[in-house]
Every structure is written in C-alpha cells, then in structure tokens.
mmCIF file of C-alpha atoms in Angstrom:
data_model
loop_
_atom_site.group_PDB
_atom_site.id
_atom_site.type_symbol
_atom_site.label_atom_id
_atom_site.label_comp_id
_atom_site.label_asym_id
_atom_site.label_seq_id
_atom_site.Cartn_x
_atom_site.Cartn_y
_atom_site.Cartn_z
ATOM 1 C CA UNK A 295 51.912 19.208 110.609
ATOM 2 C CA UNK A 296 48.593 17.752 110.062
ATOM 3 C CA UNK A 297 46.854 17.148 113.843
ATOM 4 C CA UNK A 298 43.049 15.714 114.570
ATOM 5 C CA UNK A 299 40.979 15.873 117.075
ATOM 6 C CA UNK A 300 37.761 14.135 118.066
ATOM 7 C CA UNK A 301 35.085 14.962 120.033
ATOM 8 C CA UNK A 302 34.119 13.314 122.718
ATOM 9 C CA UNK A 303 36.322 11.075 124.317
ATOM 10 C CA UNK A 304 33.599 9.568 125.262
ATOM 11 C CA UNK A 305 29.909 8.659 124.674
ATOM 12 C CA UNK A 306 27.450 7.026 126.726
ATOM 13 C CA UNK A 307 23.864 6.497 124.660
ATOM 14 C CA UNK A 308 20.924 4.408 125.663
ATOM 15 C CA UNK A 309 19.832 1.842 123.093
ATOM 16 C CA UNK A 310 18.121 3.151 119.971
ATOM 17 C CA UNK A 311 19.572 6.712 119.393
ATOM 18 C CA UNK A 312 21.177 8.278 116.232
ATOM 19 C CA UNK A 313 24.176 10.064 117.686
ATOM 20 C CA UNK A 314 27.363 11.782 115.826
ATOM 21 C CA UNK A 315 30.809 11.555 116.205
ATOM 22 C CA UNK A 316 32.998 14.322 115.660
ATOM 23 C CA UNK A 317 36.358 14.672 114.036
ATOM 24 C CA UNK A 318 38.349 18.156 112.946
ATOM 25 C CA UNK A 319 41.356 18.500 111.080
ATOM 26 C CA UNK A 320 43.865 21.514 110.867
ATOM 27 C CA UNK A 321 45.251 21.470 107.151
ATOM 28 C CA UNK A 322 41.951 21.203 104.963
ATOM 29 C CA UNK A 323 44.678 19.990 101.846
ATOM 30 C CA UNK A 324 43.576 16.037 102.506
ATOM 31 C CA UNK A 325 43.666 13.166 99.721
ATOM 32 C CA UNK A 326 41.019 11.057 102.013
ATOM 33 C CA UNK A 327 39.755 10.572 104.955
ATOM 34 C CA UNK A 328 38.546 7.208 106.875
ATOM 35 C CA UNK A 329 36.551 6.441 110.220
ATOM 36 C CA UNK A 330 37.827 2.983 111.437
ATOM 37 C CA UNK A 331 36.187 0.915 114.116
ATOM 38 C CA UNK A 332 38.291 -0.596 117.516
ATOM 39 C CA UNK A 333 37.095 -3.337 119.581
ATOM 40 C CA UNK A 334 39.163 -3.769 122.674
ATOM 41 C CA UNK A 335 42.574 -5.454 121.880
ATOM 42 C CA UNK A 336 41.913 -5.568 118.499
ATOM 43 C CA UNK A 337 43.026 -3.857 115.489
ATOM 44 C CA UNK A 338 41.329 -1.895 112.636
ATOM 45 C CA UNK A 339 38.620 -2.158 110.937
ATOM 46 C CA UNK A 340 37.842 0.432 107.917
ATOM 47 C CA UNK A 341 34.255 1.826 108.036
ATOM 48 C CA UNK A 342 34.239 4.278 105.366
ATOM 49 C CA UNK A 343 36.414 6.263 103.240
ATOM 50 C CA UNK A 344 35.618 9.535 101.728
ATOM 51 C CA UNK A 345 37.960 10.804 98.953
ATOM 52 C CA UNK A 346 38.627 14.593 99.399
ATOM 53 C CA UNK A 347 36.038 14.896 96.369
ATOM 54 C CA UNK A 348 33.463 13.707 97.841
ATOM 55 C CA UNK A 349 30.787 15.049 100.592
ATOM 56 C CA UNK A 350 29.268 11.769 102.255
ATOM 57 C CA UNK A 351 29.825 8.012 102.205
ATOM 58 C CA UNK A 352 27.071 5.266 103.539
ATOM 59 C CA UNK A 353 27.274 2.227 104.886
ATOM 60 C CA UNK A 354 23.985 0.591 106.274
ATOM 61 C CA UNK A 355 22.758 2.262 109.493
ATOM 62 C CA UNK A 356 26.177 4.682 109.441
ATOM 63 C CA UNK A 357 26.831 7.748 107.526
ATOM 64 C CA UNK A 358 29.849 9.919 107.140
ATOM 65 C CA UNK A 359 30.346 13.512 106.050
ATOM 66 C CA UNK A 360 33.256 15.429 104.838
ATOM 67 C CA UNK A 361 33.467 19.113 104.425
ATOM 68 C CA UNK A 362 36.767 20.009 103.579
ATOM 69 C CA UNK A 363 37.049 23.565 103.928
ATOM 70 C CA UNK A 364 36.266 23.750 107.421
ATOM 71 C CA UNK A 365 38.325 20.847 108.491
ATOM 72 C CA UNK A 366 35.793 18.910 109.519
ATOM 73 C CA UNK A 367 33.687 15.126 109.290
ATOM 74 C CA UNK A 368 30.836 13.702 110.992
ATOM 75 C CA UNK A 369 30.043 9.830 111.696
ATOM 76 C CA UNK A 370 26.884 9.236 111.915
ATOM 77 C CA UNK A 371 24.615 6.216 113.413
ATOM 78 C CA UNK A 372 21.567 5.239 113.339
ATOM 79 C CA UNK A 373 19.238 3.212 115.486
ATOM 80 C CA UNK A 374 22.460 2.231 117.766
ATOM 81 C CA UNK A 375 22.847 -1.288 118.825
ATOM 82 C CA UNK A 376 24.600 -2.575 122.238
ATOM 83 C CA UNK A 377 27.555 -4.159 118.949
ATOM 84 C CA UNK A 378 28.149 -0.720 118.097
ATOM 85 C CA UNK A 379 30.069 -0.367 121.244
ATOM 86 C CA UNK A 380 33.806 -0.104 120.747
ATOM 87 C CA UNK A 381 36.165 3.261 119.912
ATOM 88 C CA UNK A 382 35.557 5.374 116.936
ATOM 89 C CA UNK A 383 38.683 6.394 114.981
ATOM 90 C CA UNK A 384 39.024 9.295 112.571
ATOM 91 C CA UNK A 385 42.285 9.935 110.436
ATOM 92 C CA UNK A 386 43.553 11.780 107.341
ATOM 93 C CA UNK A 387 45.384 11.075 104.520
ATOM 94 C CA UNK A 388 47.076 14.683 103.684
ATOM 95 C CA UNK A 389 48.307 13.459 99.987
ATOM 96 C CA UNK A 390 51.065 14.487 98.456
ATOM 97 C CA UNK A 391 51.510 11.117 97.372
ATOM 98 C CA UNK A 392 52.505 9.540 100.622
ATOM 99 C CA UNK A 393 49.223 7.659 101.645
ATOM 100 C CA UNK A 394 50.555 8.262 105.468
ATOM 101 C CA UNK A 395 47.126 8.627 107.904
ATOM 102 C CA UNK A 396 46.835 10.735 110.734
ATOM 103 C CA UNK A 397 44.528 9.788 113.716
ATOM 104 C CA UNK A 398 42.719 10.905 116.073
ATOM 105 C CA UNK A 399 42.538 9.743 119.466
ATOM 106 C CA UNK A 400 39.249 8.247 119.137
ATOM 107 C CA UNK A 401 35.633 8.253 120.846
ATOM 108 C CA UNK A 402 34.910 5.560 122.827
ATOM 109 C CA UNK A 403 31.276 4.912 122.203
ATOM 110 C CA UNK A 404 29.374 2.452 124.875
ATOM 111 C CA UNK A 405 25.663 1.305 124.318
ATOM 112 C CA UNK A 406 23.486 0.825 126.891
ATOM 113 C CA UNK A 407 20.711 -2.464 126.289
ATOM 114 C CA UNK B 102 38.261 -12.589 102.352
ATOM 115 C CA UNK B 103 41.986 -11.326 102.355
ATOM 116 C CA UNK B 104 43.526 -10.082 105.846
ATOM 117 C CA UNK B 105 46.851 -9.140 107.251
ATOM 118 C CA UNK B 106 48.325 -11.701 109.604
ATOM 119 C CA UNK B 107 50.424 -10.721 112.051
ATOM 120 C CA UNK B 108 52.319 -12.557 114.953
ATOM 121 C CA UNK B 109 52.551 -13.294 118.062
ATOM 122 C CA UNK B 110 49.379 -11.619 118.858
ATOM 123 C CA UNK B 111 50.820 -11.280 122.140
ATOM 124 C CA UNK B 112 54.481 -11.101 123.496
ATOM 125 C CA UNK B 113 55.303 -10.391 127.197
ATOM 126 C CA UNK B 114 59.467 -9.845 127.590
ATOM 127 C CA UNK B 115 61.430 -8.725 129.830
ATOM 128 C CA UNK B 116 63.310 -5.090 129.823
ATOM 129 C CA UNK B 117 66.646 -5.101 128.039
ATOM 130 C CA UNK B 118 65.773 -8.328 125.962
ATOM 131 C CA UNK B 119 65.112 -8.255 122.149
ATOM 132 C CA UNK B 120 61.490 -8.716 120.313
ATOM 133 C CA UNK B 121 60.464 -9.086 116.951
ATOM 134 C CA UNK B 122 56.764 -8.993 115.301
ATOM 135 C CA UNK B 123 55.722 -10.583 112.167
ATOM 136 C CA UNK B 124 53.518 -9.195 109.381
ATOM 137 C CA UNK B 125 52.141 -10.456 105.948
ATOM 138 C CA UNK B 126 50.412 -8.169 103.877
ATOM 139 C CA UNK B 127 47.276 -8.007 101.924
ATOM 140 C CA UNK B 128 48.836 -10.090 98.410
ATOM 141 C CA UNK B 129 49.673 -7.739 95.917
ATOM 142 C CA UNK B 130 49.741 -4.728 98.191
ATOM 143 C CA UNK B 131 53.018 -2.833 97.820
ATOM 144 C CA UNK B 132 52.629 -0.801 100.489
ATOM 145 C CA UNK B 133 53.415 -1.929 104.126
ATOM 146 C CA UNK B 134 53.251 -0.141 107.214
ATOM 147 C CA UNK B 135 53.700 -0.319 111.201
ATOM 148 C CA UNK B 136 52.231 1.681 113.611
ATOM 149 C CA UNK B 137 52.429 1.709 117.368
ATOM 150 C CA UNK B 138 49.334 2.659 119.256
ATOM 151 C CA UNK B 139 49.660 3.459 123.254
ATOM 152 C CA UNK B 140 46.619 2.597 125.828
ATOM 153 C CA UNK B 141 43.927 5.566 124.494
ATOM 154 C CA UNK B 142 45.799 7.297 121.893
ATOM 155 C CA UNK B 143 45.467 7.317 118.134
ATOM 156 C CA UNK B 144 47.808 4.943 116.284
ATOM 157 C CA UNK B 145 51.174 6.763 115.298
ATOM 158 C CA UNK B 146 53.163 5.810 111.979
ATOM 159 C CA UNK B 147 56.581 4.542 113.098
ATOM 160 C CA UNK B 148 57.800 3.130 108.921
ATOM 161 C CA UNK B 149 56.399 3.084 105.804
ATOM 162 C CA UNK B 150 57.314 0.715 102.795
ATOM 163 C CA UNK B 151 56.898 0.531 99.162
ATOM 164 C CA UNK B 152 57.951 -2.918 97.720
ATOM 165 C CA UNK B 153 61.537 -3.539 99.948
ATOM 166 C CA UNK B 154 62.013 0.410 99.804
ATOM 167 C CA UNK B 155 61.543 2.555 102.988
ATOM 168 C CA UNK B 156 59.700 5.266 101.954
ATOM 169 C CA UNK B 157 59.251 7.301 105.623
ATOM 170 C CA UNK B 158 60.945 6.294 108.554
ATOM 171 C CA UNK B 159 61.729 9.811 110.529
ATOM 172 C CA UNK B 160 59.225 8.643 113.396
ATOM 173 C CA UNK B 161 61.183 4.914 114.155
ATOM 174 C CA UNK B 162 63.044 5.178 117.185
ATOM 175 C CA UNK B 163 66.674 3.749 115.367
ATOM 176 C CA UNK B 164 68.457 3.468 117.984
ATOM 177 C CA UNK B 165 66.706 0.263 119.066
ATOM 178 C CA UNK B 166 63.965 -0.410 116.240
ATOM 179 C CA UNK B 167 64.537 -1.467 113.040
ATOM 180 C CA UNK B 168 62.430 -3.078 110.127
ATOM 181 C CA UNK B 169 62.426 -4.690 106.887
ATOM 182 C CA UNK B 170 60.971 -6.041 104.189
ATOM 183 C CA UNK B 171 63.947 -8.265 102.225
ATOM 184 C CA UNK B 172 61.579 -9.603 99.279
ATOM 185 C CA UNK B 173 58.727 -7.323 99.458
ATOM 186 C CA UNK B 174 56.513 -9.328 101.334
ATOM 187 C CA UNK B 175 55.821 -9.716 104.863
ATOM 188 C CA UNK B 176 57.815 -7.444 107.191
ATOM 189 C CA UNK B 177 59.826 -7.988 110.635
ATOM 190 C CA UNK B 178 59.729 -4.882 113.431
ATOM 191 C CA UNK B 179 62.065 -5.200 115.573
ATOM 192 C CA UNK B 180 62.881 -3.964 119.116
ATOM 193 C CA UNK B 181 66.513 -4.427 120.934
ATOM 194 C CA UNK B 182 66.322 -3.678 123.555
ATOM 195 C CA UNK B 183 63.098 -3.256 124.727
ATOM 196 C CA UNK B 184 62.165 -0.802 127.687
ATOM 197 C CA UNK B 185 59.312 -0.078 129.758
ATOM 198 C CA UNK B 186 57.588 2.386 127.312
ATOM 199 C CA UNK B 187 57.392 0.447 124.157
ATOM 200 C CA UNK B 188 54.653 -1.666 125.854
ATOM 201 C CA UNK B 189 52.124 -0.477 123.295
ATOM 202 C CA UNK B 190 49.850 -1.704 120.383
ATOM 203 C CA UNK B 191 51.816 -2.872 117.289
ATOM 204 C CA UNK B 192 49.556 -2.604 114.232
ATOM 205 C CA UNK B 193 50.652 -3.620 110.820
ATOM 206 C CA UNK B 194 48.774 -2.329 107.841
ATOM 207 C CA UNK B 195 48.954 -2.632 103.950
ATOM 208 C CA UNK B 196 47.940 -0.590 100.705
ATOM 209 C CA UNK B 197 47.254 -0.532 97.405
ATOM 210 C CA UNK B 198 45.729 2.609 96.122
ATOM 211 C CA UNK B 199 45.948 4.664 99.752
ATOM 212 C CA UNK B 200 43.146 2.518 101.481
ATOM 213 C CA UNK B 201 44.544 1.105 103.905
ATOM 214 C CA UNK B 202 43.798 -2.820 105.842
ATOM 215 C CA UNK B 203 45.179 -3.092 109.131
ATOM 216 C CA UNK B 204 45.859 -6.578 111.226
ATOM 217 C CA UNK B 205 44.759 -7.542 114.228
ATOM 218 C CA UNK B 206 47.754 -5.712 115.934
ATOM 219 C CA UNK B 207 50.985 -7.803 118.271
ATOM 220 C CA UNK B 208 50.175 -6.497 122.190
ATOM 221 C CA UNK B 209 53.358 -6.128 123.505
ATOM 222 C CA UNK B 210 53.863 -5.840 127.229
ATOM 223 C CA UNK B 211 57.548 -5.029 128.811
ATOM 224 C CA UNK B 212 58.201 -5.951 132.375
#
C-alpha cells in the first residue's frame, strides 16, 4: 500500500526566503505526482503535476522535482510572499490505471511580513 | 474558467440524523470522486466513479454512506446516520486524463 509522508509539519519563514518542501513515497511504481495548495476551509488547488517521466515542473516563483527511484519530490519557492501561506499537499497517483491519489498530510507553511 | 460546485458548503446536523452533499463535475469529466479529509490529515479516497459506474469503493463506510451518480453527472454522498466522527472535510473532485480538479469541499460538523 502506497503511504507518503511530508516533511515538516510545519514551517515558519520570514519574508523573502526560498525554502523546500519535502514529500517521500514508499512504492517508486507512480503514474504522477501533484503538489496541491490549501487555504484554510477551502479545498484544492493543483500546483503542479509531474508525470512519472518527467524530472521537474515550473510554475512562476515555484518549482517541483521528482526523482522516482528514491521515492522522493521537492517543492520549491522562491522569494516567499506573506499569500504563500496556507498547507502544502503532496500525493501520488500509483497507476495501474486507477487515477486514485494518495496524500500526504501536508506542511503547513506560514510567512512572516 | 470551469470548477466543481459543490453544496452546502457547510452543514451542521445533529447525531443520528441523515445528510447529503451535492457535487457537479468539471463537464465532460467522466471521472468523479469524494474524499473526506479530517482536521490536519491528508484527504482519504472514500468512492471513485467512471460515468454512473463505481469503480473503487472498499474505503466507503456502507453501512451508513452511500453515493451515486444516476446519469453520470453530478453525484450525491450520503450519510445516515451521521455520528460524531464523520465531522470532517468532504471534497469532491473530477478527472479526465488522471489530473484531477477538486471543489471547494462541504464542512460538515456533527453535534
């Protein structure tokens, strides 16, 4: 059974910093994997998707990596903002042709002005 | 720019009463799912469609949930009767190639 973790739970950055979020994976056999963003109360939205054939995806300031035989993908951001605030959620799409995502528990990145 | 709907986005009820969530897809988007996500956890899959067809429901609690998806449209989740544990996150989400759109999620909160 495919499980994900991310690490931190948390993050706390001052205004300005690149930071990374974390994300590991236990069965490397994935079809995609996607970093969604969650604002309190609200839903989903998708950031970026990286198909299990591809290394990195972009998306303005943020930046996601994928290496697949570790288990393993990076969000990156640059320059953070005070509006990047909100939880971070990894998940994996293990194939088979069931398009069913796993997720993580999510980082809960805060901003400071 | 296309979104699912879903509704109410919240519901307060009462223990032992009966609930039901709406959700309309992405158009054209065969596949429909619901998750349920609990205060600081990850979103967990509880049914999966394709067109009216359930494709994976082994995580829906059956005894008191059920969904469908008569015309292969929008969906109903429902809960009867509720209990203290299902207050939670409800998050619809549709597909057409794997990538998947969520909705803004129902908040449901049993008391």
């Amino acid at each position: 059974k495919q499980e994900v973790t991310q690490i931190p739970a948390a993050l706390s950055v001052p205004e300005g910093e690149n930071l990374v979020l974390n994300c590991s994976f236990t069965d490397s056999a994935i079809y995609n994997l996607q970093w969604f963003r969650q604002d309190p109360g609200k839903g989903l939205t998708s950031l970026l998707l990286i198909q299990s054939s591809q290394r990195e995806q972009t998306s303005g300031r943020l930046n996601a990596s994928l290496d697949k035989s570790s288990g393993r993908s990076t969000l990156y951001i640059a320059a953070s903002q005070p509006g990047d605030s909100a939880t971070y959620l990894c998940a994996v799409d293990s194939g088979a042709g069931s398009y069913q995502l796993t997720f993580g528990k999510g980082t809960k990145l805060s901003v400071i002005p | 720019e296309a979104e699912v709907a879903q509704s109410p986005r919240y519901k307060i009820t009462e223990k032992s009463q009966a609930v039901a969530f709406w959700c309309d897809p992405i158009s054209g988007h065969a596949t429909l799912y619901w998750y349920r996500q609990i205060l600081g956890q990850g979103p967990e899959l509880l049914v999966q469609f394709q067109d009216e067809s359930v494709v994976d429901d082994s995580q829906l609690p059956k005894d008191r949930f059920s969904a469908e998806r008569l015309k292969g449209v929008d969906s109903t989740l429902k809960i009867q009767p509720a209990e203290l544990g299902d207050s939670a996150m409800y998050l619809c989400a549709s597909s057409l190639s794997g990538h998947e759109f969520f909705g803004s999620g129902t908040r449901l909160t049993v008391v």
